[in-house]
């Protein structure tokens, strides 16, 4: 397996893989961006192209290409191996179907189901209604192929029997969401429906959305249930197809339905994703933010979906969007049209509407003014109640702009508006429960300084010449840093370090994997904090800050001694004398460092 992992690493560039999830910008020889694993406004997430390693100096996470995929996708190692192998064009021999872990079984079942539905749509007489429906909606053959649209036949067990014939157990087919169970009997979940395969970021099919073809069906859409591979709060329909375009255009458009998204891509606007009829979530906002700061929302003027964003659950979503610095805009479609209607009528109107998108809060104010009578006291109160969303806007400049605007429109004193918003903020602060909190790694000054010195030493190994032979290794505080320091100088004395520390770092791969990763992190730390240093400046920094580190250590030792002396004074005068002698030596060392 190790040869496979090394081959994958040799074929894939970690920067390209990480850039699928994180917006990266070059910083010297490395790349940086906002960490996808905790909220931050200043980038502390670095990726080393040279070392093929990543690390966040905010939350402390780090690793190689596999650890990144495992963490961001929530995968086990074998799953990440399979995913990256596919990306690298490497074939992993399929294990016996009984031994593949559950998530991989479910992915395989969904992939096979997608092909089955796609084949039915193209070839079966039973799919005639589905083909006519797509033709009526103006969906072309190449679009059907691009999104691998399908059709579930109007039978109770067609999909089930097909998957069983391929060797899959009925229990696993059920766990994949393809069948449902009632009265100890299994039958197909999707019947006589147009099928939209739902993919994850890498194009793997994790679920399905199925539109009714028969008007008598109670539910217009039926979706796959939550499964081991399908997390509805994180998946966005079409993101695997839209992400590159969104990054290139620096803009991503969110629509409500699959057909809206499919039609838009067919019309040439391919930076569009859909929520698949579910409410937008905080997780989805974070995912979208990886590809662009500019998020355009489309909601019909007179429909309930637009008003849903005033509900408490959606206020939290908007709060997340504003907090992460997303630039929210609203696309206006007149006459209750949805994007699919607009595109079929005139694709140019859809493109023009996108160009005319207005800031979301402008749209929000417009809707409030259209909805209520601003000349009456009750109407003004309703408008202000509608505009509570302003309380979650973190930008004081933006908030001030809209407060002044509302004040002028409604003829209400600015201070009254500000007071109302402050009251709302206070209530929210008392009621909001933080479900998730990432705490940055806290380090005292001496430990941070020790790490910086080791980082510079690894980046500029020749700087070791400025270390004195009698330097007390204990100044490095952490047992891990002491081990790295000791082994480094063992290499240095035996002339095993020739111009760079790569062989030294690699020596930990087999003996101590944790120290290997620490060294990788320290190299990134050096690039982050000292990218503009040359060898001379590195030496000067080390000399100056070694003194500081020694002083920190001596002062700490003195405090420990002082406590010992206080206790010893009550018991044994001889011990006190010995301790005082130690304190005198520490004072002498401090003087030598001045």
mmCIF file of N, CA and C in Angstrom, residues 123-240:
data_model
loop_
_atom_site.group_PDB
_atom_site.id
_atom_site.type_symbol
_atom_site.label_atom_id
_atom_site.label_comp_id
_atom_site.label_asym_id
_atom_site.label_seq_id
_atom_site.Cartn_x
_atom_site.Cartn_y
_atom_site.Cartn_z
ATOM 1 N N UNK A 123 -32.611 4.311 -23.184
ATOM 2 C CA UNK A 123 -32.940 3.130 -23.991
ATOM 3 C C UNK A 123 -34.290 2.468 -23.737
ATOM 4 N N UNK A 124 -34.880 2.727 -22.575
ATOM 5 C CA UNK A 124 -36.094 1.979 -22.235
ATOM 6 C C UNK A 124 -37.366 2.678 -22.735
ATOM 7 N N UNK A 125 -38.307 1.857 -23.194
ATOM 8 C CA UNK A 125 -39.609 2.376 -23.625
ATOM 9 C C UNK A 125 -40.337 3.010 -22.442
ATOM 10 N N UNK A 126 -40.083 2.484 -21.223
ATOM 11 C CA UNK A 126 -40.768 2.981 -20.024
ATOM 12 C C UNK A 126 -40.350 4.405 -19.659
ATOM 13 N N UNK A 127 -39.269 4.901 -20.285
ATOM 14 C CA UNK A 127 -38.775 6.242 -19.978
ATOM 15 C C UNK A 127 -39.261 7.283 -20.987
ATOM 16 N N UNK A 128 -40.244 6.915 -21.802
ATOM 17 C CA UNK A 128 -40.722 7.822 -22.850
ATOM 18 C C UNK A 128 -41.227 9.145 -22.264
ATOM 19 N N UNK A 129 -41.956 9.072 -21.151
ATOM 20 C CA UNK A 129 -42.468 10.295 -20.517
ATOM 21 C C UNK A 129 -41.331 11.200 -20.032
ATOM 22 N N UNK A 130 -40.295 10.581 -19.512
ATOM 23 C CA UNK A 130 -39.147 11.348 -19.019
ATOM 24 C C UNK A 130 -38.448 12.058 -20.174
ATOM 25 N N UNK A 131 -38.277 11.362 -21.298
ATOM 26 C CA UNK A 131 -37.616 11.970 -22.465
ATOM 27 C C UNK A 131 -38.450 13.121 -23.019
ATOM 28 N N UNK A 132 -39.791 12.928 -23.037
ATOM 29 C CA UNK A 132 -40.676 13.987 -23.528
ATOM 30 C C UNK A 132 -40.620 15.210 -22.602
ATOM 31 N N UNK A 133 -40.568 14.931 -21.310
ATOM 32 C CA UNK A 133 -40.509 16.033 -20.336
ATOM 33 C C UNK A 133 -39.239 16.870 -20.556
ATOM 34 N N UNK A 134 -38.103 16.200 -20.724
ATOM 35 C CA UNK A 134 -36.831 16.910 -20.934
ATOM 36 C C UNK A 134 -36.838 17.676 -22.254
ATOM 37 N N UNK A 135 -37.445 17.082 -23.259
ATOM 38 C CA UNK A 135 -37.544 17.752 -24.556
ATOM 39 C C UNK A 135 -38.405 19.011 -24.440
ATOM 40 N N UNK A 136 -39.504 18.888 -23.702
ATOM 41 C CA UNK A 136 -40.395 20.034 -23.490
ATOM 42 C C UNK A 136 -39.676 21.153 -22.743
ATOM 43 N N UNK A 137 -38.785 20.775 -21.812
ATOM 44 C CA UNK A 137 -38.040 21.778 -21.043
ATOM 45 C C UNK A 137 -36.810 22.291 -21.791
ATOM 46 N N UNK A 138 -36.617 21.794 -23.012
ATOM 47 C CA UNK A 138 -35.514 22.289 -23.842
ATOM 48 C C UNK A 138 -34.147 21.761 -23.451
ATOM 49 N N UNK A 139 -34.097 20.631 -22.734
ATOM 50 C CA UNK A 139 -32.816 20.062 -22.296
ATOM 51 C C UNK A 139 -32.218 19.215 -23.427
ATOM 52 N N UNK A 140 -31.014 19.575 -23.845
ATOM 53 C CA UNK A 140 -30.358 18.926 -24.977
ATOM 54 C C UNK A 140 -29.695 17.610 -24.572
ATOM 55 N N UNK A 141 -29.392 16.805 -25.581
ATOM 56 C CA UNK A 141 -28.782 15.494 -25.352
ATOM 57 C C UNK A 141 -27.443 15.622 -24.633
ATOM 58 N N UNK A 142 -26.607 16.616 -25.069
ATOM 59 C CA UNK A 142 -25.292 16.764 -24.439
ATOM 60 C C UNK A 142 -25.406 17.181 -22.975
ATOM 61 N N UNK A 143 -26.488 17.899 -22.622
ATOM 62 C CA UNK A 143 -26.713 18.289 -21.225
ATOM 63 C C UNK A 143 -27.118 17.065 -20.398
ATOM 64 N N UNK A 144 -27.937 16.216 -21.003
ATOM 65 C CA UNK A 144 -28.327 14.967 -20.331
ATOM 66 C C UNK A 144 -27.090 14.131 -20.026
ATOM 67 N N UNK A 145 -26.168 14.092 -20.986
ATOM 68 C CA UNK A 145 -24.924 13.338 -20.809
ATOM 69 C C UNK A 145 -24.038 13.978 -19.740
ATOM 70 N N UNK A 146 -23.929 15.309 -19.786
ATOM 71 C CA UNK A 146 -23.058 16.028 -18.848
ATOM 72 C C UNK A 146 -23.476 15.770 -17.405
ATOM 73 N N UNK A 147 -24.777 15.816 -17.131
ATOM 74 C CA UNK A 147 -25.263 15.641 -15.760
ATOM 75 C C UNK A 147 -25.728 14.217 -15.477
ATOM 76 N N UNK A 148 -25.560 13.342 -16.478
ATOM 77 C CA UNK A 148 -25.892 11.916 -16.334
ATOM 78 C C UNK A 148 -27.307 11.730 -15.771
ATOM 79 N N UNK A 149 -28.242 12.501 -16.327
ATOM 80 C CA UNK A 149 -29.631 12.401 -15.890
ATOM 81 C C UNK A 149 -30.167 10.999 -16.185
ATOM 82 N N UNK A 150 -31.148 10.567 -15.406
ATOM 83 C CA UNK A 150 -31.674 9.216 -15.587
ATOM 84 C C UNK A 150 -33.167 9.147 -15.374
ATOM 85 N N UNK A 151 -33.648 7.944 -15.390
ATOM 86 C CA UNK A 151 -35.080 7.715 -15.161
ATOM 87 C C UNK A 151 -35.246 6.427 -14.354
ATOM 88 N N UNK A 152 -36.038 6.514 -13.282
ATOM 89 C CA UNK A 152 -36.362 5.314 -12.510
ATOM 90 C C UNK A 152 -37.596 4.669 -13.128
ATOM 91 N N UNK A 153 -37.511 3.398 -13.525
ATOM 92 C CA UNK A 153 -38.661 2.742 -14.165
ATOM 93 C C UNK A 153 -39.823 2.573 -13.190
ATOM 94 N N UNK A 154 -41.009 2.447 -13.743
ATOM 95 C CA UNK A 154 -42.214 2.360 -12.915
ATOM 96 C C UNK A 154 -42.466 0.915 -12.460
ATOM 97 N N UNK A 155 -41.494 0.394 -11.658
ATOM 98 C CA UNK A 155 -41.600 -0.949 -11.101
ATOM 99 C C UNK A 155 -41.235 -0.874 -9.616
ATOM 100 N N UNK A 156 -41.682 -1.874 -8.858
ATOM 101 C CA UNK A 156 -41.435 -1.873 -7.416
ATOM 102 C C UNK A 156 -40.035 -2.381 -7.048
ATOM 103 N N UNK A 157 -39.420 -3.163 -7.931
ATOM 104 C CA UNK A 157 -38.158 -3.793 -7.519
ATOM 105 C C UNK A 157 -37.118 -3.883 -8.635
ATOM 106 N N UNK A 158 -37.264 -3.063 -9.683
ATOM 107 C CA UNK A 158 -36.344 -3.129 -10.819
ATOM 108 C C UNK A 158 -34.918 -2.762 -10.394
ATOM 109 N N UNK A 159 -34.767 -1.645 -9.688
ATOM 110 C CA UNK A 159 -33.440 -1.208 -9.236
ATOM 111 C C UNK A 159 -32.860 -2.202 -8.238
ATOM 112 N N UNK A 160 -33.694 -2.666 -7.338
ATOM 113 C CA UNK A 160 -33.264 -3.618 -6.321
ATOM 114 C C UNK A 160 -32.721 -4.894 -6.951
ATOM 115 N N UNK A 161 -33.478 -5.465 -7.880
ATOM 116 C CA UNK A 161 -33.043 -6.723 -8.511
ATOM 117 C C UNK A 161 -31.780 -6.526 -9.334
ATOM 118 N N UNK A 162 -31.662 -5.368 -9.991
ATOM 119 C CA UNK A 162 -30.455 -5.089 -10.764
ATOM 120 C C UNK A 162 -29.230 -5.075 -9.863
ATOM 121 N N UNK A 163 -29.308 -4.391 -8.731
ATOM 122 C CA UNK A 163 -28.159 -4.288 -7.823
ATOM 123 C C UNK A 163 -27.852 -5.630 -7.164
ATOM 124 N N UNK A 164 -28.886 -6.390 -6.852
ATOM 125 C CA UNK A 164 -28.669 -7.727 -6.272
ATOM 126 C C UNK A 164 -27.954 -8.627 -7.274
ATOM 127 N N UNK A 165 -28.303 -8.459 -8.565
ATOM 128 C CA UNK A 165 -27.674 -9.298 -9.597
ATOM 129 C C UNK A 165 -26.187 -8.979 -9.735
ATOM 130 N N UNK A 166 -25.770 -7.804 -9.240
ATOM 131 C CA UNK A 166 -24.363 -7.405 -9.310
ATOM 132 C C UNK A 166 -23.603 -7.796 -8.038
ATOM 133 N N UNK A 167 -24.270 -8.500 -7.145
ATOM 134 C CA UNK A 167 -23.590 -9.045 -5.976
ATOM 135 C C UNK A 167 -23.733 -8.244 -4.700
ATOM 136 N N UNK A 168 -24.575 -7.214 -4.676
ATOM 137 C CA UNK A 168 -24.717 -6.389 -3.477
ATOM 138 C C UNK A 168 -25.823 -6.938 -2.568
ATOM 139 N N UNK A 169 -25.576 -6.859 -1.280
ATOM 140 C CA UNK A 169 -26.549 -7.326 -0.292
ATOM 141 C C UNK A 169 -27.686 -6.322 -0.172
ATOM 142 N N UNK A 170 -28.857 -6.829 0.122
ATOM 143 C CA UNK A 170 -30.034 -5.967 0.223
ATOM 144 C C UNK A 170 -29.890 -4.946 1.348
ATOM 145 N N UNK A 171 -29.185 -5.360 2.451
ATOM 146 C CA UNK A 171 -28.988 -4.440 3.578
ATOM 147 C C UNK A 171 -28.159 -3.230 3.162
ATOM 148 N N UNK A 172 -27.141 -3.449 2.318
ATOM 149 C CA UNK A 172 -26.285 -2.346 1.864
ATOM 150 C C UNK A 172 -27.019 -1.463 0.857
ATOM 151 N N UNK A 173 -27.851 -2.075 0.026
ATOM 152 C CA UNK A 173 -28.656 -1.297 -0.931
ATOM 153 C C UNK A 173 -29.613 -0.382 -0.158
ATOM 154 N N UNK A 174 -30.136 -0.890 0.952
ATOM 155 C CA UNK A 174 -31.014 -0.091 1.808
ATOM 156 C C UNK A 174 -30.232 1.064 2.438
ATOM 157 N N UNK A 175 -29.028 0.780 2.933
ATOM 158 C CA UNK A 175 -28.211 1.816 3.572
ATOM 159 C C UNK A 175 -27.776 2.893 2.575
ATOM 160 N N UNK A 176 -27.724 2.538 1.289
ATOM 161 C CA UNK A 176 -27.381 3.522 0.253
ATOM 162 C C UNK A 176 -28.574 4.408 -0.093
ATOM 163 N N UNK A 177 -29.760 4.045 0.395
ATOM 164 C CA UNK A 177 -30.947 4.862 0.162
ATOM 165 C C UNK A 177 -31.677 4.556 -1.129
ATOM 166 N N UNK A 178 -31.291 3.493 -1.823
ATOM 167 C CA UNK A 178 -31.909 3.154 -3.115
ATOM 168 C C UNK A 178 -33.254 2.475 -2.914
ATOM 169 N N UNK A 179 -33.397 1.760 -1.809
ATOM 170 C CA UNK A 179 -34.668 1.094 -1.514
ATOM 171 C C UNK A 179 -35.166 1.520 -0.140
ATOM 172 N N UNK A 180 -36.458 1.316 0.090
ATOM 173 C CA UNK A 180 -37.052 1.568 1.404
ATOM 174 C C UNK A 180 -37.591 0.242 1.941
ATOM 175 N N UNK A 181 -37.817 0.235 3.242
ATOM 176 C CA UNK A 181 -38.277 -0.998 3.882
ATOM 177 C C UNK A 181 -39.609 -0.745 4.580
ATOM 178 N N UNK A 182 -40.578 -1.621 4.330
ATOM 179 C CA UNK A 182 -41.881 -1.518 4.977
ATOM 180 C C UNK A 182 -42.449 -2.918 5.174
ATOM 181 N N UNK A 183 -42.851 -3.178 6.420
ATOM 182 C CA UNK A 183 -43.418 -4.496 6.753
ATOM 183 C C UNK A 183 -42.483 -5.622 6.326
ATOM 184 N N UNK A 184 -41.177 -5.431 6.646
ATOM 185 C CA UNK A 184 -40.141 -6.429 6.344
ATOM 186 C C UNK A 184 -39.977 -6.700 4.854
ATOM 187 N N UNK A 185 -40.442 -5.768 4.014
ATOM 188 C CA UNK A 185 -40.285 -5.924 2.573
ATOM 189 C C UNK A 185 -39.529 -4.729 2.025
ATOM 190 N N UNK A 186 -38.601 -4.970 1.101
ATOM 191 C CA UNK A 186 -37.816 -3.904 0.478
ATOM 192 C C UNK A 186 -38.378 -3.611 -0.912
ATOM 193 N N UNK A 187 -38.474 -2.329 -1.254
ATOM 194 C CA UNK A 187 -38.893 -1.980 -2.614
ATOM 195 C C UNK A 187 -38.219 -0.662 -3.024
ATOM 196 N N UNK A 188 -38.204 -0.410 -4.337
ATOM 197 C CA UNK A 188 -37.483 0.749 -4.881
ATOM 198 C C UNK A 188 -38.023 2.069 -4.321
ATOM 199 N N UNK A 189 -37.089 2.928 -3.903
ATOM 200 C CA UNK A 189 -37.477 4.260 -3.418
ATOM 201 C C UNK A 189 -37.975 5.131 -4.575
ATOM 202 N N UNK A 190 -37.296 5.033 -5.719
ATOM 203 C CA UNK A 190 -37.618 5.899 -6.864
ATOM 204 C C UNK A 190 -38.338 5.084 -7.940
ATOM 205 N N UNK A 191 -39.534 5.531 -8.319
ATOM 206 C CA UNK A 191 -40.307 4.828 -9.341
ATOM 207 C C UNK A 191 -40.981 5.856 -10.241
ATOM 208 N N UNK A 192 -40.848 5.677 -11.554
ATOM 209 C CA UNK A 192 -41.466 6.551 -12.552
ATOM 210 C C UNK A 192 -41.098 8.016 -12.283
ATOM 211 N N UNK A 193 -39.800 8.264 -12.155
ATOM 212 C CA UNK A 193 -39.321 9.614 -11.843
ATOM 213 C C UNK A 193 -38.066 9.954 -12.654
ATOM 214 N N UNK A 194 -37.927 11.246 -12.954
ATOM 215 C CA UNK A 194 -36.708 11.756 -13.572
ATOM 216 C C UNK A 194 -35.641 11.836 -12.490
ATOM 217 N N UNK A 195 -34.464 11.318 -12.771
ATOM 218 C CA UNK A 195 -33.417 11.203 -11.750
ATOM 219 C C UNK A 195 -32.287 12.208 -11.981
ATOM 220 N N UNK A 196 -31.963 12.958 -10.907
ATOM 221 C CA UNK A 196 -30.814 13.866 -10.908
ATOM 222 C C UNK A 196 -29.770 13.298 -9.936
ATOM 223 N N UNK A 197 -28.664 12.760 -10.446
ATOM 224 C CA UNK A 197 -27.629 12.267 -9.535
ATOM 225 C C UNK A 197 -26.988 13.434 -8.774
ATOM 226 N N UNK A 198 -26.813 13.260 -7.482
ATOM 227 C CA UNK A 198 -26.181 14.284 -6.642
ATOM 228 C C UNK A 198 -24.761 13.828 -6.335
ATOM 229 N N UNK A 199 -23.783 14.643 -6.729
ATOM 230 C CA UNK A 199 -22.374 14.277 -6.573
ATOM 231 C C UNK A 199 -21.703 15.084 -5.462
ATOM 232 N N UNK A 200 -20.633 14.518 -4.913
ATOM 233 C CA UNK A 200 -19.796 15.304 -4.013
ATOM 234 C C UNK A 200 -18.806 16.115 -4.842
ATOM 235 N N UNK A 201 -17.896 16.793 -4.203
ATOM 236 C CA UNK A 201 -16.968 17.680 -4.906
ATOM 237 C C UNK A 201 -16.130 16.976 -5.962
ATOM 238 N N UNK A 202 -15.922 15.672 -5.780
ATOM 239 C CA UNK A 202 -15.049 14.937 -6.689
ATOM 240 C C UNK A 202 -15.815 14.171 -7.757
ATOM 241 N N UNK A 203 -17.113 14.474 -7.866
ATOM 242 C CA UNK A 203 -17.899 13.830 -8.911
ATOM 243 C C UNK A 203 -18.380 12.442 -8.545
ATOM 244 N N UNK A 204 -18.204 12.040 -7.291
ATOM 245 C CA UNK A 204 -18.717 10.736 -6.856
ATOM 246 C C UNK A 204 -20.198 10.888 -6.499
ATOM 247 N N UNK A 205 -21.018 9.977 -6.979
ATOM 248 C CA UNK A 205 -22.456 10.066 -6.725
ATOM 249 C C UNK A 205 -22.766 9.588 -5.313
ATOM 250 N N UNK A 206 -23.386 10.488 -4.523
ATOM 251 C CA UNK A 206 -23.668 10.173 -3.116
ATOM 252 C C UNK A 206 -25.170 10.075 -2.838
ATOM 253 N N UNK A 207 -25.995 10.511 -3.798
ATOM 254 C CA UNK A 207 -27.438 10.443 -3.600
ATOM 255 C C UNK A 207 -28.177 10.842 -4.862
ATOM 256 N N UNK A 208 -29.494 10.930 -4.766
ATOM 257 C CA UNK A 208 -30.315 11.265 -5.936
ATOM 258 C C UNK A 208 -31.482 12.168 -5.526
ATOM 259 N N UNK A 209 -31.892 12.991 -6.469
ATOM 260 C CA UNK A 209 -33.132 13.750 -6.336
ATOM 261 C C UNK A 209 -34.010 13.309 -7.499
ATOM 262 N N UNK A 210 -35.262 12.972 -7.214
ATOM 263 C CA UNK A 210 -36.125 12.375 -8.240
ATOM 264 C C UNK A 210 -37.410 13.175 -8.393
ATOM 265 N N UNK A 211 -37.652 13.661 -9.618
ATOM 266 C CA UNK A 211 -38.838 14.460 -9.908
ATOM 267 C C UNK A 211 -39.953 13.583 -10.461
ATOM 268 N N UNK A 212 -41.155 13.799 -9.927
ATOM 269 C CA UNK A 212 -42.307 13.007 -10.379
ATOM 270 C C UNK A 212 -42.635 13.294 -11.839
ATOM 271 N N UNK A 213 -42.965 12.265 -12.587
ATOM 272 C CA UNK A 213 -43.401 12.406 -13.974
ATOM 273 C C UNK A 213 -44.919 12.273 -14.078
ATOM 274 N N UNK A 214 -45.501 11.668 -13.052
ATOM 275 C CA UNK A 214 -46.957 11.484 -13.003
ATOM 276 C C UNK A 214 -47.566 12.561 -12.101
ATOM 277 N N UNK A 215 -48.471 13.353 -12.618
ATOM 278 C CA UNK A 215 -49.071 14.457 -11.864
ATOM 279 C C UNK A 215 -49.840 13.984 -10.636
ATOM 280 N N UNK A 216 -50.206 12.706 -10.606
ATOM 281 C CA UNK A 216 -50.969 12.177 -9.480
ATOM 282 C C UNK A 216 -50.096 11.880 -8.265
ATOM 283 N N UNK A 217 -48.768 11.881 -8.460
ATOM 284 C CA UNK A 217 -47.876 11.634 -7.326
ATOM 285 C C UNK A 217 -47.998 12.752 -6.309
ATOM 286 N N UNK A 218 -48.056 12.381 -5.037
ATOM 287 C CA UNK A 218 -48.218 13.372 -3.972
ATOM 288 C C UNK A 218 -46.985 14.272 -3.839
ATOM 289 N N UNK A 219 -45.826 13.655 -3.915
ATOM 290 C CA UNK A 219 -44.584 14.418 -3.738
ATOM 291 C C UNK A 219 -43.961 14.730 -5.092
ATOM 292 N N UNK A 220 -43.751 16.038 -5.353
ATOM 293 C CA UNK A 220 -43.135 16.435 -6.626
ATOM 294 C C UNK A 220 -41.696 15.931 -6.693
ATOM 295 N N UNK A 221 -40.989 16.047 -5.573
ATOM 296 C CA UNK A 221 -39.604 15.570 -5.508
ATOM 297 C C UNK A 221 -39.438 14.603 -4.349
ATOM 298 N N UNK A 222 -38.659 13.558 -4.565
ATOM 299 C CA UNK A 222 -38.223 12.650 -3.504
ATOM 300 C C UNK A 222 -36.699 12.627 -3.550
ATOM 301 N N UNK A 223 -36.077 12.781 -2.397
ATOM 302 C CA UNK A 223 -34.614 12.794 -2.341
ATOM 303 C C UNK A 223 -34.068 11.617 -1.556
ATOM 304 N N UNK A 224 -32.817 11.286 -1.807
ATOM 305 C CA UNK A 224 -32.148 10.255 -1.011
ATOM 306 C C UNK A 224 -32.134 10.675 0.450
ATOM 307 N N UNK A 225 -32.197 9.713 1.371
ATOM 308 C CA UNK A 225 -32.123 10.056 2.797
ATOM 309 C C UNK A 225 -30.678 10.365 3.192
ATOM 310 N N UNK A 226 -30.490 10.876 4.390
ATOM 311 C CA UNK A 226 -29.144 11.069 4.927
ATOM 312 C C UNK A 226 -28.484 9.704 5.069
ATOM 313 N N UNK A 227 -27.275 9.566 4.548
ATOM 314 C CA UNK A 227 -26.563 8.289 4.638
ATOM 315 C C UNK A 227 -25.127 8.534 5.087
ATOM 316 N N UNK A 228 -24.358 7.475 5.152
ATOM 317 C CA UNK A 228 -22.945 7.586 5.521
ATOM 318 C C UNK A 228 -22.166 8.446 4.529
ATOM 319 N N UNK A 229 -22.649 8.518 3.278
ATOM 320 C CA UNK A 229 -21.907 9.280 2.264
ATOM 321 C C UNK A 229 -22.640 10.541 1.809
ATOM 322 N N UNK A 230 -23.883 10.726 2.270
ATOM 323 C CA UNK A 230 -24.674 11.874 1.817
ATOM 324 C C UNK A 230 -25.110 12.707 3.014
ATOM 325 N N UNK A 231 -24.414 13.834 3.206
ATOM 326 C CA UNK A 231 -24.760 14.778 4.265
ATOM 327 C C UNK A 231 -25.471 15.959 3.618
ATOM 328 N N UNK A 232 -26.782 16.020 3.783
ATOM 329 C CA UNK A 232 -27.587 17.026 3.085
ATOM 330 C C UNK A 232 -27.197 18.452 3.435
ATOM 331 N N UNK A 233 -26.684 18.660 4.626
ATOM 332 C CA UNK A 233 -26.342 20.020 5.053
ATOM 333 C C UNK A 233 -25.057 20.517 4.411
ATOM 334 N N UNK A 234 -24.306 19.629 3.764
ATOM 335 C CA UNK A 234 -23.029 20.030 3.171
ATOM 336 C C UNK A 234 -23.015 19.964 1.644
ATOM 337 N N UNK A 235 -23.791 19.064 1.073
ATOM 338 C CA UNK A 235 -23.763 18.859 -0.379
ATOM 339 C C UNK A 235 -24.567 19.935 -1.106
ATOM 340 N N UNK A 236 -24.023 20.420 -2.203
ATOM 341 C CA UNK A 236 -24.727 21.355 -3.087
ATOM 342 C C UNK A 236 -24.749 20.746 -4.483
ATOM 343 N N UNK A 237 -25.930 20.689 -5.080
ATOM 344 C CA UNK A 237 -26.071 20.061 -6.390
ATOM 345 C C UNK A 237 -25.293 20.857 -7.447
ATOM 346 N N UNK A 238 -24.420 20.135 -8.157
ATOM 347 C CA UNK A 238 -23.688 20.738 -9.268
ATOM 348 C C UNK A 238 -22.383 21.417 -8.895
ATOM 349 N N UNK A 239 -21.997 21.402 -7.618
ATOM 350 C CA UNK A 239 -20.762 22.101 -7.239
ATOM 351 C C UNK A 239 -19.541 21.469 -7.899
ATOM 352 N N UNK A 240 -19.578 20.164 -8.113
ATOM 353 C CA UNK A 240 -18.454 19.503 -8.780
ATOM 354 C C UNK A 240 -18.276 20.022 -10.205
#
